[in-house]
Short mmCIF file of C-alpha atoms in Angstrom, two decimals:
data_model
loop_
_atom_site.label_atom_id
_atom_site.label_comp_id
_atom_site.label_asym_id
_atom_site.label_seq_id
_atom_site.Cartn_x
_atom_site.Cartn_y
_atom_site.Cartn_z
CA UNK A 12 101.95 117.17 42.39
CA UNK A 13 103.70 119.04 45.07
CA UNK A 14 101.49 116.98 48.11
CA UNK A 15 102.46 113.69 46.22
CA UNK A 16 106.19 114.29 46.30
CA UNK A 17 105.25 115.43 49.98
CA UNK A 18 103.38 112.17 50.66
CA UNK A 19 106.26 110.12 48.63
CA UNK A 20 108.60 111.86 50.86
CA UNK A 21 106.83 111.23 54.43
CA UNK A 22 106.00 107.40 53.63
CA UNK A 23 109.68 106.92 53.20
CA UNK A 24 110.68 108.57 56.66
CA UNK A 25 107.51 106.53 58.13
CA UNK A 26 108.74 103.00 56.46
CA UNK A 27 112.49 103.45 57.44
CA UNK A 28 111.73 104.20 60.53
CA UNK A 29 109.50 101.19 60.71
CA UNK A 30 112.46 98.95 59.40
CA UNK A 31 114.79 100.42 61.54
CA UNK A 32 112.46 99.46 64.58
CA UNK A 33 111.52 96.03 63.10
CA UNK A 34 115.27 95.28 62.76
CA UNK A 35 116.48 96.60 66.34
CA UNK A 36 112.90 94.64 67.59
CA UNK A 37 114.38 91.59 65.96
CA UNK A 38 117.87 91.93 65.77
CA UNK A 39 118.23 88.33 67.30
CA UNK A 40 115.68 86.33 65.37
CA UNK A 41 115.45 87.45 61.82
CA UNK A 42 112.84 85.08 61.23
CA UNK A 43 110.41 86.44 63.70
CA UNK A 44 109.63 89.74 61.68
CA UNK A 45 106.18 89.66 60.42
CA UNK A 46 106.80 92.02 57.72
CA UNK A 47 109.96 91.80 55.36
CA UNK A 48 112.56 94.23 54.32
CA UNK A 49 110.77 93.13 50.78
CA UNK A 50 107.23 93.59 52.61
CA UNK A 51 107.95 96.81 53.74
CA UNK A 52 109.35 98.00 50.23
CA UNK A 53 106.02 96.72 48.97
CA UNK A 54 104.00 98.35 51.41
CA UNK A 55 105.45 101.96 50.64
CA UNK A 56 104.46 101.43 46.78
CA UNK A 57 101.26 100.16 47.95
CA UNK A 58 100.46 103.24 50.25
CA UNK A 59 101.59 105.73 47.15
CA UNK A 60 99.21 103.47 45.01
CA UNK A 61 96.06 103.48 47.31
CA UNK A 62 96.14 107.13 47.54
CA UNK A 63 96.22 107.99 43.47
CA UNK A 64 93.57 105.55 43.13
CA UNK A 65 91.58 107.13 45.80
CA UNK A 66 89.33 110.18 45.79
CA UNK A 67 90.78 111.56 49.14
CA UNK A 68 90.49 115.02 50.30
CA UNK A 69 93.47 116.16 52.25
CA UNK A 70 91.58 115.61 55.41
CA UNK A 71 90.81 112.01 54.50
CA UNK A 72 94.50 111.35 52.99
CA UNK A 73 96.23 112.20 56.48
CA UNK A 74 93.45 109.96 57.87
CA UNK A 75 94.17 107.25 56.10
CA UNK A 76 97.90 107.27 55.93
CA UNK A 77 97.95 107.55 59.85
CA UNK A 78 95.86 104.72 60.25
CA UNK A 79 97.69 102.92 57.53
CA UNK A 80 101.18 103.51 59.30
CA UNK A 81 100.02 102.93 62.90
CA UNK A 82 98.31 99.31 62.20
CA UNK A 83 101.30 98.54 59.95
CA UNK A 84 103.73 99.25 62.75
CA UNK A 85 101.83 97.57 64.67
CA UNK A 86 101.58 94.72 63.13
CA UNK A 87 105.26 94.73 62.34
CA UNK A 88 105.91 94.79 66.28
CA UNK A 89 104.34 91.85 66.49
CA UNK A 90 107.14 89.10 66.15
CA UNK A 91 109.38 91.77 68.64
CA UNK A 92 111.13 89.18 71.73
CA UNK A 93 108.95 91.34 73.99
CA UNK A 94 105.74 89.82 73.47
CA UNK A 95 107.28 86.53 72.92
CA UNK A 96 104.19 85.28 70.85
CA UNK A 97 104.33 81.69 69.76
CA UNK A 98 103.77 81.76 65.98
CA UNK A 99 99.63 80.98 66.38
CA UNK A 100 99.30 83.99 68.35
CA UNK A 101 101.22 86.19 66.05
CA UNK A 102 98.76 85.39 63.92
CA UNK A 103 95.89 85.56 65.96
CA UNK A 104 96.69 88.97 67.06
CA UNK A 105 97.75 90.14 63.29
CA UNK A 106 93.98 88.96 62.02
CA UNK A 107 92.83 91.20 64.72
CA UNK A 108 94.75 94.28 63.89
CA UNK A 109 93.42 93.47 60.16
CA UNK A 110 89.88 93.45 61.49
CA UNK A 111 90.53 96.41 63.87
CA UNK A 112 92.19 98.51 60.68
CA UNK A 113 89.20 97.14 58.27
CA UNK A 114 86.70 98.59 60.59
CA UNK A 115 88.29 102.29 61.12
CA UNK A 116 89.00 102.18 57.64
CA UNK A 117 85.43 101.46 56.54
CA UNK A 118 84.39 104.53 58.91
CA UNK A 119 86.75 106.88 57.16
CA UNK A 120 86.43 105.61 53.53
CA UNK A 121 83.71 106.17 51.28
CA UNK A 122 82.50 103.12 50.03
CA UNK A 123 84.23 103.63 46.45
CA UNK A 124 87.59 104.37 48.57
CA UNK A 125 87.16 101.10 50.76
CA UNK A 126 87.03 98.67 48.15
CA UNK A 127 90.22 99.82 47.02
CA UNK A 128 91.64 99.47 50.13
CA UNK A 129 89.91 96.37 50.75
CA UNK A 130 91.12 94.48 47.92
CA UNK A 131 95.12 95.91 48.14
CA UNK A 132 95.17 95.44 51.72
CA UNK A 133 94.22 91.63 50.75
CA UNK A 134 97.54 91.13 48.88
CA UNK A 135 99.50 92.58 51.94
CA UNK A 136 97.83 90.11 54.28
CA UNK A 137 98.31 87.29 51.69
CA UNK A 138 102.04 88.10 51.73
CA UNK A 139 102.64 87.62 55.26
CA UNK A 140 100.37 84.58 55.55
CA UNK A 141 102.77 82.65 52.50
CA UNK A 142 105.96 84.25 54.18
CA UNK A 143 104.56 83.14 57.70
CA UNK A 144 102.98 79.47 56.61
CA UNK A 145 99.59 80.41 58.10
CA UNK A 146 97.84 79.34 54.66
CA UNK A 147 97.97 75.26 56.05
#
């Protein structure tokens, strides 16, 4: 109980400091952010949720969550002014941070583990596609 509060406790850090980047990133163009303030509120419940379902040994856990938070960040990074993406390469390069996370993740999981992530991580990617229009 005492690791979960611990985890509970480090995700929030992790995601305000995400949306505290995103929002200086974007400060300008609100509608460039590739991950909501409501995204990233749903990512932090999904991260708590992917690790009770999961079978993770501490090892594993810290794996996952730091792979977790760096190709959400980076993701999240992607609509920043600095790369000045048009809107097809956002999501160009956000499938290929999906398929770079996929693949690490598949690596770390056991196969039990990385259907779970699999299928949740789905809903994430389905959120930004409807918030970003990429479904047409």
């Amino acid at each position: 109980m005492k690791s979960l509060l611990i985890i509970g406790i480090s995700l929030l850090i992790n995601f305000t400091s995400l949306a505290q980047n995103a929002e200086v990133a974007n400060e300008n163009d609100k509608n460039e952010e590739i991950f909501s303030s409501k995204d990233k509120d749903y990512l932090q419940y999904w991260h708590y949720e992917q690790i009770l379902q999961m079978d993770l040994t501490e090892d594993e856990r810290d794996g996952y969550l730091s792979l977790l938070n760096y190709y959400t960040y980076k993701m999240s990074s992607l609509g920043s002014s600095k790369y000045n993406y048009t809107d097809s390469e956002r999501k160009i390069k956000f499938d290929e941070l999906v398929v770079k996370l996929n693949k690490e993740m598949k690596e770390l999981l056991n196969p039990h583990d990385y259907k779970i992530h699999e299928d949740s991580f789905k809903k994430i990617i389905q959120l930004v596609y409807n918030k970003r229009e990429w479904n047409n």
